[in-house]
Tab-separated table of C-alpha atoms and ligand atoms in Angstrom:
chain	number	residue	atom	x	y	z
N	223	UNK	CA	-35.727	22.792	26.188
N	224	UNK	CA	-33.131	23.888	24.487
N	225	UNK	CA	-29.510	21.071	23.881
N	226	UNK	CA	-26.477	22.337	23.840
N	227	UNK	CA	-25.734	18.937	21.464
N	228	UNK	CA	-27.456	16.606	19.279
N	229	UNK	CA	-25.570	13.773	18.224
N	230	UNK	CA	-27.283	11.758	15.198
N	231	UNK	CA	-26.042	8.010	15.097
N	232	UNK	CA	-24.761	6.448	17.547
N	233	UNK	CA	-22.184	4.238	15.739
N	234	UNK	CA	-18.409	5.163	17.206
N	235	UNK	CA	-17.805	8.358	15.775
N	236	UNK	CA	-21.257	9.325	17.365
N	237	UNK	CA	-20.740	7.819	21.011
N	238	UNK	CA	-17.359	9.010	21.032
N	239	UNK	CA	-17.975	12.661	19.953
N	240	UNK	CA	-21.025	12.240	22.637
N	241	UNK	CA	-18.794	10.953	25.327
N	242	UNK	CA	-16.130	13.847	25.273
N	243	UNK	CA	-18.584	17.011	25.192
N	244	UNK	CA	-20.382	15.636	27.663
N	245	UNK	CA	-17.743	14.892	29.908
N	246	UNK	CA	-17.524	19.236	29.551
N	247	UNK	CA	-20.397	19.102	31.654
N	248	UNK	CA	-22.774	20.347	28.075
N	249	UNK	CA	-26.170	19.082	27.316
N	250	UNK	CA	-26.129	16.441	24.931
N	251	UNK	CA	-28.243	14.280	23.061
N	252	UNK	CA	-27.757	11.464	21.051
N	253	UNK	CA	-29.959	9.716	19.098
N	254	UNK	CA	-29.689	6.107	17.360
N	255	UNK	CA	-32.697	4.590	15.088
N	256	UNK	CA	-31.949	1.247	15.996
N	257	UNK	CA	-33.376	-0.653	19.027
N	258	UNK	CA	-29.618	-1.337	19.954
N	259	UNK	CA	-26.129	-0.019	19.601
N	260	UNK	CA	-23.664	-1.697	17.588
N	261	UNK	CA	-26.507	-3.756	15.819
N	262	UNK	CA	-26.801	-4.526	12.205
N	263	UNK	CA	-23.049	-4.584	11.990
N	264	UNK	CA	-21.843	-4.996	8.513
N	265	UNK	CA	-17.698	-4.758	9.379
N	266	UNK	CA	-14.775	-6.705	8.980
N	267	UNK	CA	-14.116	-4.822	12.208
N	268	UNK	CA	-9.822	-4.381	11.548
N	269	UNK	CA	-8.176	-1.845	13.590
N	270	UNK	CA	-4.581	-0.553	14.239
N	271	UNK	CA	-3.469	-1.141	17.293
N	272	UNK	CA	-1.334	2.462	17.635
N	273	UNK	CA	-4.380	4.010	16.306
N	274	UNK	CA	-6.413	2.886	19.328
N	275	UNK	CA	-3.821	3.506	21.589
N	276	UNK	CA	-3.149	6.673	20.613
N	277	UNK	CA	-7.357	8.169	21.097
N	278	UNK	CA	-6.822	6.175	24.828
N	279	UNK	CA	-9.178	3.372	23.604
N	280	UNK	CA	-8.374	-0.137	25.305
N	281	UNK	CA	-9.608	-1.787	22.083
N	282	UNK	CA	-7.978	-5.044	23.009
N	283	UNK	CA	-10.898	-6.309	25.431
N	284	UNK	CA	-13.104	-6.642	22.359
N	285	UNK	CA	-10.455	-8.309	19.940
N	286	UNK	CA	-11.373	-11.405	18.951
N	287	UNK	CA	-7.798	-11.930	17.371
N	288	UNK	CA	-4.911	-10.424	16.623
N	289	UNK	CA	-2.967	-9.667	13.532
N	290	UNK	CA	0.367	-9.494	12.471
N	291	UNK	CA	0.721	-10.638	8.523
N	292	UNK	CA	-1.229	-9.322	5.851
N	293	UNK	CA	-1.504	-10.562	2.347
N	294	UNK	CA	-1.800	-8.896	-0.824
N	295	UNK	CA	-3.325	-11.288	-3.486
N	296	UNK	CA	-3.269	-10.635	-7.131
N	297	UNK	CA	-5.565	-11.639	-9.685
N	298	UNK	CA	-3.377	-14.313	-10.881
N	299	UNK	CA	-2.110	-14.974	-7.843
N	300	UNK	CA	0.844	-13.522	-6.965
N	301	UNK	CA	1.559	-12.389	-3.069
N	302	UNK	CA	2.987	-9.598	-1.471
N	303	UNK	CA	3.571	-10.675	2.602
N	304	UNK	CA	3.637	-8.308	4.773
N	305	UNK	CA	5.412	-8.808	8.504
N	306	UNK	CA	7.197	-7.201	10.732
N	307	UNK	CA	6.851	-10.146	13.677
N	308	UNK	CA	4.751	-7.730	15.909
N	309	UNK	CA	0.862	-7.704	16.461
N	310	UNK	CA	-0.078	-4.682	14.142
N	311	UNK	CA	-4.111	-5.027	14.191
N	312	UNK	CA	-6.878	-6.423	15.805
N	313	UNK	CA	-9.969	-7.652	14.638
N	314	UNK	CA	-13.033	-6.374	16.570
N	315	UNK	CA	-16.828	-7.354	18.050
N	316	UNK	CA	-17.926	-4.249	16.692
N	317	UNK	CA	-21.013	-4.735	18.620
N	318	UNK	CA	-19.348	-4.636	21.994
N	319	UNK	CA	-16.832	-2.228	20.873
N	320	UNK	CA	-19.898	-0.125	20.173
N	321	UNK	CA	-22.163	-0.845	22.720
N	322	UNK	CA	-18.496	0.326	24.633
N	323	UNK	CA	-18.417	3.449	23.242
N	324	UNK	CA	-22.475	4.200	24.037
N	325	UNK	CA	-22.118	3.048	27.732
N	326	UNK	CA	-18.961	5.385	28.184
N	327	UNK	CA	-20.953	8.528	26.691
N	328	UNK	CA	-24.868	7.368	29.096
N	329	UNK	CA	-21.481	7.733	31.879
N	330	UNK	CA	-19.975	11.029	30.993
N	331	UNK	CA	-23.841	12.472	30.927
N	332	UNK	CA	-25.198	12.114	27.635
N	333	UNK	CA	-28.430	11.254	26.725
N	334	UNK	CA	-29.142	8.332	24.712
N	335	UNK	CA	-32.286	7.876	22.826
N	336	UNK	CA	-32.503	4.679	20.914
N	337	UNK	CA	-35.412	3.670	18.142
N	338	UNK	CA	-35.640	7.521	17.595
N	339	UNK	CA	-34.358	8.352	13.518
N	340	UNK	CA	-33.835	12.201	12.758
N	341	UNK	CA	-35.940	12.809	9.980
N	342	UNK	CA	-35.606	16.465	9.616
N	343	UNK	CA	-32.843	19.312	10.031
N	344	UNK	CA	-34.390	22.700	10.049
N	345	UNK	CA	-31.960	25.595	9.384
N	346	UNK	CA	-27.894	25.963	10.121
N	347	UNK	CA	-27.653	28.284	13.220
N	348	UNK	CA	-29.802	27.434	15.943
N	349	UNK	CA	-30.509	24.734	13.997
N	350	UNK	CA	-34.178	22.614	15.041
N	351	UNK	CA	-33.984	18.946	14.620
N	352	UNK	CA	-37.034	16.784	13.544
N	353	UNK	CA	-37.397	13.063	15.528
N	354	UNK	CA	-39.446	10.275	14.727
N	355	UNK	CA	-39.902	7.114	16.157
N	356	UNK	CA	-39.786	5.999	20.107
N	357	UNK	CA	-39.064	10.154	20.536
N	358	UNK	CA	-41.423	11.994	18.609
N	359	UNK	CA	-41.043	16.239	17.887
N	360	UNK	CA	-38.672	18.682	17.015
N	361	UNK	CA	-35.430	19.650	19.522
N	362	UNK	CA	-33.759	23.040	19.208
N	363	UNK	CA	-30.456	22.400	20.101
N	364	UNK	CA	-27.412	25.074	19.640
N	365	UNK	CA	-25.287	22.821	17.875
N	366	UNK	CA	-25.922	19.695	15.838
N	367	UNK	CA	-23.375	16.580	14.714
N	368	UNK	CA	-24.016	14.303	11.890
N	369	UNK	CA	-22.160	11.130	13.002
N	370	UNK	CA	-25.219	9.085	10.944
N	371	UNK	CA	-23.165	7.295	8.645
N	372	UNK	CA	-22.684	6.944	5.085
N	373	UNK	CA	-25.820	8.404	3.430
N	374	UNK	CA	-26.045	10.698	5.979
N	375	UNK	CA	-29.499	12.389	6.537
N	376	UNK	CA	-28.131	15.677	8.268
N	377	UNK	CA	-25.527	16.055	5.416
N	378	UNK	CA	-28.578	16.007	3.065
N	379	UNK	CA	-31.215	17.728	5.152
N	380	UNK	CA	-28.385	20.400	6.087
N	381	UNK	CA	-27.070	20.674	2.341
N	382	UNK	CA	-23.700	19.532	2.814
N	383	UNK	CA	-24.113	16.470	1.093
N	384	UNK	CA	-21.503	16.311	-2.117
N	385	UNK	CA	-21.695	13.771	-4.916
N	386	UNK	CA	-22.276	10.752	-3.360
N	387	UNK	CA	-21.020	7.517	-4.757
N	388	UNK	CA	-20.262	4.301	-2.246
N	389	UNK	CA	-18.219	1.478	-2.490
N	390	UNK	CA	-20.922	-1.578	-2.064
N	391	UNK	CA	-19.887	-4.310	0.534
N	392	UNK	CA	-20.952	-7.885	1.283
N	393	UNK	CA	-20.160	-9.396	3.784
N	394	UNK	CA	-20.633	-13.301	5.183
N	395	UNK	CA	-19.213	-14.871	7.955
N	396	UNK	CA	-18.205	-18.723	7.696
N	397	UNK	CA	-15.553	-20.998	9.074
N	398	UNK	CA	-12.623	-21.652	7.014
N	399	UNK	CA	-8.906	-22.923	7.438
N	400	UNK	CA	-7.004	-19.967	7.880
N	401	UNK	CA	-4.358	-18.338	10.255
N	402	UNK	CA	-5.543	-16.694	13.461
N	403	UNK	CA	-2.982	-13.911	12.716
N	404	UNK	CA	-3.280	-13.516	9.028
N	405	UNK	CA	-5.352	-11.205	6.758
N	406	UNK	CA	-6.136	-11.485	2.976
N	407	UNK	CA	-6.549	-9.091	0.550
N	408	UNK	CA	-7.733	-10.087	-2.836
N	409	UNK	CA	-7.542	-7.876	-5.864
N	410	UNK	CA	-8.933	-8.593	-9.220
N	411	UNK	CA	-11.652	-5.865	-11.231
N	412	UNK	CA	-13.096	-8.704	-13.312
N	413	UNK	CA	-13.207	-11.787	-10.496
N	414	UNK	CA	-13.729	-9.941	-6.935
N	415	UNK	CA	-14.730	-5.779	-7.794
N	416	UNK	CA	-12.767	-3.324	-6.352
N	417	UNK	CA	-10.967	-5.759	-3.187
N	418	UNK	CA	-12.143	-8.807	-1.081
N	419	UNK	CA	-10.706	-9.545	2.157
N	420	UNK	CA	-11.133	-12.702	4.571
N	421	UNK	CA	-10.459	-11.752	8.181
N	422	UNK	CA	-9.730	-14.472	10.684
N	423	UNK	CA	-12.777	-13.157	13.679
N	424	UNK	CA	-12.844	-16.193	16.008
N	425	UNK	CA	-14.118	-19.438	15.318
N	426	UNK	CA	-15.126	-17.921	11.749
N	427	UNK	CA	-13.670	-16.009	9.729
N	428	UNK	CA	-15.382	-12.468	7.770
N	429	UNK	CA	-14.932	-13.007	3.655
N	430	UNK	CA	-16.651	-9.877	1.577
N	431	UNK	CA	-15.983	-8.024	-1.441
N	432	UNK	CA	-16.927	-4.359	-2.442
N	433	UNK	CA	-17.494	-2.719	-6.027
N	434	UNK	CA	-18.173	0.870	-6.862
N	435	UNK	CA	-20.065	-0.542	-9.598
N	436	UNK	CA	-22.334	-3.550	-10.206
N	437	UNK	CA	-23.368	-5.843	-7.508
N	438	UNK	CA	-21.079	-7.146	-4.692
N	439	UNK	CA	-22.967	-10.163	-4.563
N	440	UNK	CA	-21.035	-11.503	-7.673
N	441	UNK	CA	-17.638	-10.193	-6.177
N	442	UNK	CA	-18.387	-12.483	-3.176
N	443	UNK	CA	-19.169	-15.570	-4.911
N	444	UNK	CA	-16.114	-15.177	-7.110
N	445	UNK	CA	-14.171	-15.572	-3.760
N	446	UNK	CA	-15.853	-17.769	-1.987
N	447	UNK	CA	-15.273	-20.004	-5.215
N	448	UNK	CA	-11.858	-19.226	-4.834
N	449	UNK	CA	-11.769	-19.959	-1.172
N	450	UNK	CA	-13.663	-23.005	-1.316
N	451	UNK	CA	-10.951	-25.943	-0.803
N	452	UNK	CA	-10.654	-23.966	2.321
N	453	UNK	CA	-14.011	-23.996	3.821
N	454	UNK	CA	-15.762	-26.161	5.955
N	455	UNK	CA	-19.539	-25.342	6.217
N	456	UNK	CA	-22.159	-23.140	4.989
N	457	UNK	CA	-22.112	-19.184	4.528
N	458	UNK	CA	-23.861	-17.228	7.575
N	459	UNK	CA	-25.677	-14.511	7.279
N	460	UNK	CA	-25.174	-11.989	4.384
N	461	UNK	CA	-24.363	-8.327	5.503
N	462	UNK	CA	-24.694	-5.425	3.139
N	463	UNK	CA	-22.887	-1.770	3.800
N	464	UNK	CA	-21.142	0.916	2.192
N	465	UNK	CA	-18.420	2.728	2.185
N	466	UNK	CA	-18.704	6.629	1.545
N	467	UNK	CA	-16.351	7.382	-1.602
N	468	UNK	CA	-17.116	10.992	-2.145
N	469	UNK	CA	-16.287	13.799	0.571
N	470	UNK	CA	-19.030	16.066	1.782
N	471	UNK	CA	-18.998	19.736	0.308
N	472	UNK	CA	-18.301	21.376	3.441
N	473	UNK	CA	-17.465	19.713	7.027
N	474	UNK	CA	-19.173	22.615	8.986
N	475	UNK	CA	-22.265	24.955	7.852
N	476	UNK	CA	-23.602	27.354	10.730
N	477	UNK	CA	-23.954	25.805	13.797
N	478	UNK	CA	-23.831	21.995	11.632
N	479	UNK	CA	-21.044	19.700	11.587
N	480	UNK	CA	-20.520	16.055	10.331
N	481	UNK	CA	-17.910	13.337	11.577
N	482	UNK	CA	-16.828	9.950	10.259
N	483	UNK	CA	-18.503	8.103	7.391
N	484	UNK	CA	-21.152	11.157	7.414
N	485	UNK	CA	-17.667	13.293	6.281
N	486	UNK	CA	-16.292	10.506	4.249
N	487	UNK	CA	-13.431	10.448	6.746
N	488	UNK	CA	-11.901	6.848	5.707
N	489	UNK	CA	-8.802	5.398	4.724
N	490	UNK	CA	-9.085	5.658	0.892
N	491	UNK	CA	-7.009	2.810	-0.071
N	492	UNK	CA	-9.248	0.406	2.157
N	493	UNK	CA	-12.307	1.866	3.051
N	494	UNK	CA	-11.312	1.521	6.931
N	495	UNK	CA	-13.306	4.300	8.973
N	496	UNK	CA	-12.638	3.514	12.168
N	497	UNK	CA	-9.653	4.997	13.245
N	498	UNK	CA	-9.957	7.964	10.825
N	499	UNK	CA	-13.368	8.763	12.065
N	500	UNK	CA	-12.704	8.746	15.714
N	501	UNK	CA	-9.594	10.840	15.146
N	502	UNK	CA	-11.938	13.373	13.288
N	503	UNK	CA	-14.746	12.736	16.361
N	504	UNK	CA	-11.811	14.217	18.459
N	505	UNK	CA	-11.024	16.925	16.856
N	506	UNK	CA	-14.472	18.023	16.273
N	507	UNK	CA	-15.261	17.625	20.036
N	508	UNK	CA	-12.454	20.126	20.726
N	509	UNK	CA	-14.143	22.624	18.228
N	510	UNK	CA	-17.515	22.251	19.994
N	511	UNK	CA	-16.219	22.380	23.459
N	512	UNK	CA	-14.886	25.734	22.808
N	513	UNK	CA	-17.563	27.347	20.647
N	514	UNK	CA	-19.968	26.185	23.460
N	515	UNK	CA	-18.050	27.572	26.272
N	516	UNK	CA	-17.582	30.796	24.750
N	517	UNK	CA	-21.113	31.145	22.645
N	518	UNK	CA	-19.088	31.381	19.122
N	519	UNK	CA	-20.580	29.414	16.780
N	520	UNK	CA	-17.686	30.541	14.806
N	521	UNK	CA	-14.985	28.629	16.523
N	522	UNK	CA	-16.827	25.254	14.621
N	523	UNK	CA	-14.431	26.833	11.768
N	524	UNK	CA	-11.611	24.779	14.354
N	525	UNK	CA	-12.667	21.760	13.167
N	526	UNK	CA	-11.931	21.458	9.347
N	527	UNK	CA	-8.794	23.151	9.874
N	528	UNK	CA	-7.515	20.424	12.294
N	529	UNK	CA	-8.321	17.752	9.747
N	530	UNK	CA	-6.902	19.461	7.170
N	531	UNK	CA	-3.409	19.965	9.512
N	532	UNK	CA	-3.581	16.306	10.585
N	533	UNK	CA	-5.318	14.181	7.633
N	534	UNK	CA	-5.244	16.705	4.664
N	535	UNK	CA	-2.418	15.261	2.991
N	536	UNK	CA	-3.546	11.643	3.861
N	537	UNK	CA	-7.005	12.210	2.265
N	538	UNK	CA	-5.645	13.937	-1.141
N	539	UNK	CA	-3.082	11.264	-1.877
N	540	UNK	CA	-4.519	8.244	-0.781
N	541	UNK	CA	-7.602	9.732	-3.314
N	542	UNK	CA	-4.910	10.632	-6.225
N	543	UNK	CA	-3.559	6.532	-5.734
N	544	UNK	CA	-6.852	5.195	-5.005
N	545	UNK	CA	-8.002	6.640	-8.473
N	546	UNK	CA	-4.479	5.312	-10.738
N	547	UNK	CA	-5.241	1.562	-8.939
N	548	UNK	CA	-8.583	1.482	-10.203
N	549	UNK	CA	-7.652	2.384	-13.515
N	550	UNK	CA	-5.104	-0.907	-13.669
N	551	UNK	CA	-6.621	-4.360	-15.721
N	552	UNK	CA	-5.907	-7.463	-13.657
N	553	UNK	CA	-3.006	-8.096	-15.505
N	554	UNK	CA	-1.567	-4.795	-14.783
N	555	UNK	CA	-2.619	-5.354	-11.195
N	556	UNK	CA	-0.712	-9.025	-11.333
N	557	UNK	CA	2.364	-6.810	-12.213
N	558	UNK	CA	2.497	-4.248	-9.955
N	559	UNK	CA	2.046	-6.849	-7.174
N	560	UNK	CA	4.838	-8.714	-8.237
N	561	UNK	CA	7.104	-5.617	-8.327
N	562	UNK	CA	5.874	-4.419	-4.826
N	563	UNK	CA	6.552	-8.491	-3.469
N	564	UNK	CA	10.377	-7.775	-4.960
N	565	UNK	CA	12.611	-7.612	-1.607
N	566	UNK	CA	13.861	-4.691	-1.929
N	567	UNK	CA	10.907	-2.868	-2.316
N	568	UNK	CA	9.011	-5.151	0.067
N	569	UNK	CA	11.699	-4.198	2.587
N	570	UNK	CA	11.484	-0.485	2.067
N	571	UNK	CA	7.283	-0.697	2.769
N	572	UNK	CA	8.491	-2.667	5.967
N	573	UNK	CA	9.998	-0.675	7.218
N	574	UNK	CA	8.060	2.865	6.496
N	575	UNK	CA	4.531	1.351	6.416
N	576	UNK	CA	2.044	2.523	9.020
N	577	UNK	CA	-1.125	0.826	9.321
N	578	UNK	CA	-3.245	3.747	10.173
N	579	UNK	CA	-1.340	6.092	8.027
N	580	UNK	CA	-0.965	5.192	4.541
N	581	UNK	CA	0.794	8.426	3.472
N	582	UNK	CA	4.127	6.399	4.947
N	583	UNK	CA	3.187	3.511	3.153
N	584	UNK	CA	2.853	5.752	-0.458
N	585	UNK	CA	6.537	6.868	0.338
N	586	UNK	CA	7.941	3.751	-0.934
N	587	UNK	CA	5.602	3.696	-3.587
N	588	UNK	CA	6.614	7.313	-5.309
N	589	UNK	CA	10.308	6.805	-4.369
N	590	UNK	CA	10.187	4.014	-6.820
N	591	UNK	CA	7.595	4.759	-9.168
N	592	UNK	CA	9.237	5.006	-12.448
N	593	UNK	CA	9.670	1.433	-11.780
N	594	UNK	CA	6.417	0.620	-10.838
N	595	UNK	CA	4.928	2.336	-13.822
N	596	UNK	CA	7.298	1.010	-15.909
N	597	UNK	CA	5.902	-2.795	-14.601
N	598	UNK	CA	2.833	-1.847	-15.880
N	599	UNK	CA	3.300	-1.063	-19.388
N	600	UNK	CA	3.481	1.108	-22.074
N	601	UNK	CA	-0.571	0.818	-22.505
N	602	UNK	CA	-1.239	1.408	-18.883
N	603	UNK	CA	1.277	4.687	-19.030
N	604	UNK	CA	-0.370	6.093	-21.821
N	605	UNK	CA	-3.922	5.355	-20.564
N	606	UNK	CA	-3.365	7.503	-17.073
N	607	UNK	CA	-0.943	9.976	-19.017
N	608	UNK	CA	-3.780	10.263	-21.507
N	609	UNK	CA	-6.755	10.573	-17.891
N	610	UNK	CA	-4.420	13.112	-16.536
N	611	UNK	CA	-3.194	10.702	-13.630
N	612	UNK	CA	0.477	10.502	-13.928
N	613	UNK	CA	2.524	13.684	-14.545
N	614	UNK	CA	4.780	15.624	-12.558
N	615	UNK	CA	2.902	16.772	-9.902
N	616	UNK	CA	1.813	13.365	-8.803
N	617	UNK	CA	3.239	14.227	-5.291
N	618	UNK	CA	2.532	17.415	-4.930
N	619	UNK	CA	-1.468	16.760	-4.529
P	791	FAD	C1	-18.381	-4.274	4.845
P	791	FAD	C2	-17.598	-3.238	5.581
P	791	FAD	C3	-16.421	-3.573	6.213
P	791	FAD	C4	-15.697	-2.599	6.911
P	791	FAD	N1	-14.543	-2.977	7.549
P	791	FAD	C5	-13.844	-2.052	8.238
P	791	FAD	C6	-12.659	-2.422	8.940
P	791	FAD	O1	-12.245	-3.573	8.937
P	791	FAD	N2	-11.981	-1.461	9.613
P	791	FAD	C7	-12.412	-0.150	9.638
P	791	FAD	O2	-11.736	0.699	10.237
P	791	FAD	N3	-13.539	0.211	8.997
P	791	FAD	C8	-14.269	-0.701	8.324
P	791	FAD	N4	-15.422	-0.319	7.692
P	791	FAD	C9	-15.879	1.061	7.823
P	791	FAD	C10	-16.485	1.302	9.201
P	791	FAD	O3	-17.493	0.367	9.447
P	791	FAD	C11	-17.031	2.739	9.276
P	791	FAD	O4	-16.038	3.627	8.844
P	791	FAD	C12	-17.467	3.101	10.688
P	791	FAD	O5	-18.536	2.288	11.115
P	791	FAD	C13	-17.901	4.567	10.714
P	791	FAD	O6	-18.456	4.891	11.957
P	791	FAD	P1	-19.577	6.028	12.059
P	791	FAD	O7	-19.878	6.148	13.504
P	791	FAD	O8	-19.130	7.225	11.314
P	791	FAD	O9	-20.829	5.478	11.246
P	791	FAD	P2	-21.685	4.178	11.425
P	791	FAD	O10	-20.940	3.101	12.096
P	791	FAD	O11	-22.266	3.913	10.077
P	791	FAD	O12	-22.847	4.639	12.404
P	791	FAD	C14	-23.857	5.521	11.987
P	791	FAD	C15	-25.049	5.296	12.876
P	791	FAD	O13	-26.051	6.271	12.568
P	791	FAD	C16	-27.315	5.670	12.601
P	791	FAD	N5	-28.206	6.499	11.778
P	791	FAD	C17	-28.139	6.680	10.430
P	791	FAD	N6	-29.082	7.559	10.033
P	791	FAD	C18	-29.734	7.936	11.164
P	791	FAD	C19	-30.806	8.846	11.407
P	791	FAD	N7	-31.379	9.534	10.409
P	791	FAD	N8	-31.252	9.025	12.676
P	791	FAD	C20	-30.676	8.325	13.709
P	791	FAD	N9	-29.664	7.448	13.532
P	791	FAD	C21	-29.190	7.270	12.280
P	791	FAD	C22	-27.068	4.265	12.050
P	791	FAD	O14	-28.078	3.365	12.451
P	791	FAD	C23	-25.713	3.927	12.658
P	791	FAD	O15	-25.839	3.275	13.901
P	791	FAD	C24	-16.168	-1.263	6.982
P	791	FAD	C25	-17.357	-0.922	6.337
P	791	FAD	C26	-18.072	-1.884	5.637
P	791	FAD	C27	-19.356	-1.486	4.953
């Protein structure tokens, strides 16, 4: 029998695209190759609070704290603090935020078929998917999503896939002093990678590092050396994941479309999918309500076009930035921090920043960035002049 859906992964951006075709009254299916939802989780699990307002999630009945400071650490040391006295995040059981997500799409109708892996995507229209596992065969289905995560196999099997590069995470849990309503960033190329982070999640708190090159592992022990005075037992668990750091070629091909980490659709600066992908989910679900209701295969089209309108911008920048910051030495990082932490500028991110949108938070940052760049050095300006990274058209991306 022929779906009208198939859903592969059923992390959010799966169960959420799921839940809201379904809900059209279409066929769907969605299949998960774990025995459970929500489970490995490798996640410091931080979400904006608008953000989950705004997609009508009540993300607060799986927060296991709240946040309202965040801050920035140098490699030397020096802090930018960022408040504005108001709860702007919450940190997440990703688990039962999942397992959330799955139960709301088994309601709305879908199918949910766990232990079952896609193994093969046979062509783009009409396209016939390949299961293995508890649900063995092939299902023709008239539209497919990949919602299967970073190395996505129906982005490969489907030949969307791009370049693909990831930022490598680790991950440990542990308990540590630390304030409930504080997280820590922790910058440094040589000591932690590319960032570290500790996130207060209950009686523990989440430390872990990621590197687009070399091996996280090393990033993590650098901070947990760092942290040490401040922790009081043993390391849990270690949890490995990626982060997607390349976009796919296309979003849609035939009757194929991919959502959230499978589209690279994640904060750039951070590496924060959550909010970015569900946003995307929704949009996509729109596009595939309508081409299934009027047999148009066409109307998919819908769907990049949306995220272009709403994230387009977002994406392109936050790209552009994340590419200068990862050209800066720790001691250029330990500069610009300092210049950021100045109160006027600090003021000016206060008041514009947005934690779901970073394009408000970049304002500040190009309305003073002769002054930034200047902080940095002559060496650093001629290094990105020299890469093609600054010039006029920094903005204009
Ligand atoms: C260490 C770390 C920390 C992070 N912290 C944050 C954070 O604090 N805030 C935030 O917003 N984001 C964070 N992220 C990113 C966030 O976890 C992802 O953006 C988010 O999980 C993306 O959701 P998704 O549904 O697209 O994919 P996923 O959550 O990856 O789900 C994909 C699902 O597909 C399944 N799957 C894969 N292949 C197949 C297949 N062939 N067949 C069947 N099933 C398949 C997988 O088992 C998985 O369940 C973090 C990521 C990492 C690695």
């Amino acid at each position: 029998m022929r779906k009208d859906l198939v859903v592969v992964g059923g992390g959010p951006c799966g169960c959420f695209l799921a839940e809201r075709v379904a809900r059209k009254g279409f066929e769907v299916l969605l299949v998960e190759e774990h025995a459970q939802i929500g489970k490995p989780v490798s996640c410091a699990g931080v979400v904006g609070v608008a953000g989950m307002r705004e997609l009508g999630l009540r993300a607060e009945k799986f927060a296991l704290n709240k946040l309202r400071r965040g801050l920035i650490f140098s490699p030397s040391g020096e802090v930018l603090e960022l408040d504005r006295g108001r709860t702007e995040a919450l940190v997440l059981d990703r688990s039962a935020f999942d397992r959330h997500l799955a139960e709301r799409a088994s309601e709305a109708g879908a199918e949910v078929e766990l232990g079952t892996r896609c193994v093969e995507v046979k062509g783009r229209r009409n396209p016939v998917v390949g299961l293995a596992g508890k649900r063995e065969g092939e299902v023709r289905t008239r539209t497919l999503a990949g919602a299967d995560g970073p190395t996505s196999t129906v982005a490969r099997r489907s030949g969307m896939m791009g370049r693909r590069r990831f930022i490598r995470c680790v991950q440990v849990e542990v308990r540590a002093e630390a304030e409930a309503d504080t997280a820590e960033v922790y910058l440094g190329s040589s000591s932690v990678g590319l960032f570290g982070w500790l996130v207060p999640a209950g009686d523990v708190v989440r430390v872990g590092t990621g590197t687009l090159k070399g091996d996280p592992g090393r990033g993590l022990r650098s901070l947990l050396r760092l942290l040490s005075p401040r922790v009081r037992g043993e390391p849990g668990k270690l949890s490995f994941g990626l982060i997607p750091y390349d976009p796919p070629k296309r979003l849609v091909g035939g009757s194929v479309l991919l959502v959230g980490d499978a589209a690279c659709q994640v904060k750039p600066l951070t590496g924060g999918g959550i909010y970015l992908g569900l946003s995307c989910a929704l949009r996509a679900s729109e596009a595939l309500s309508l081409s299934l209701e009027r047999g148009d295969p066409s109307l998919l089209k819908l769907y990049p076009r949306e995220v272009e309108r709403s994230f387009g911008r977002e994406f392109a920048v936050g790209r552009r930035v994340r590419k200068l910051l990862l050209a800066l030495s720790d001691e250029e990082l330990d500069a610009l921090v300092k210049c950021l932490a100045e109160p006027r500028l600090r003021e000016e991110i206060l008041r514009k920043a947005d934690f779901d949108h970073h394009l408000t938070l970049l304002d500040p940052f190009f309305h003073n960035l002769p002054r930034l760049l200047t902080s940095l050095g002559p060496r650093a300006l001629t290094r990105m002049a020299l890469k093609g990274m600054i010039g006029p058209d920094l903005r204009e991306v």
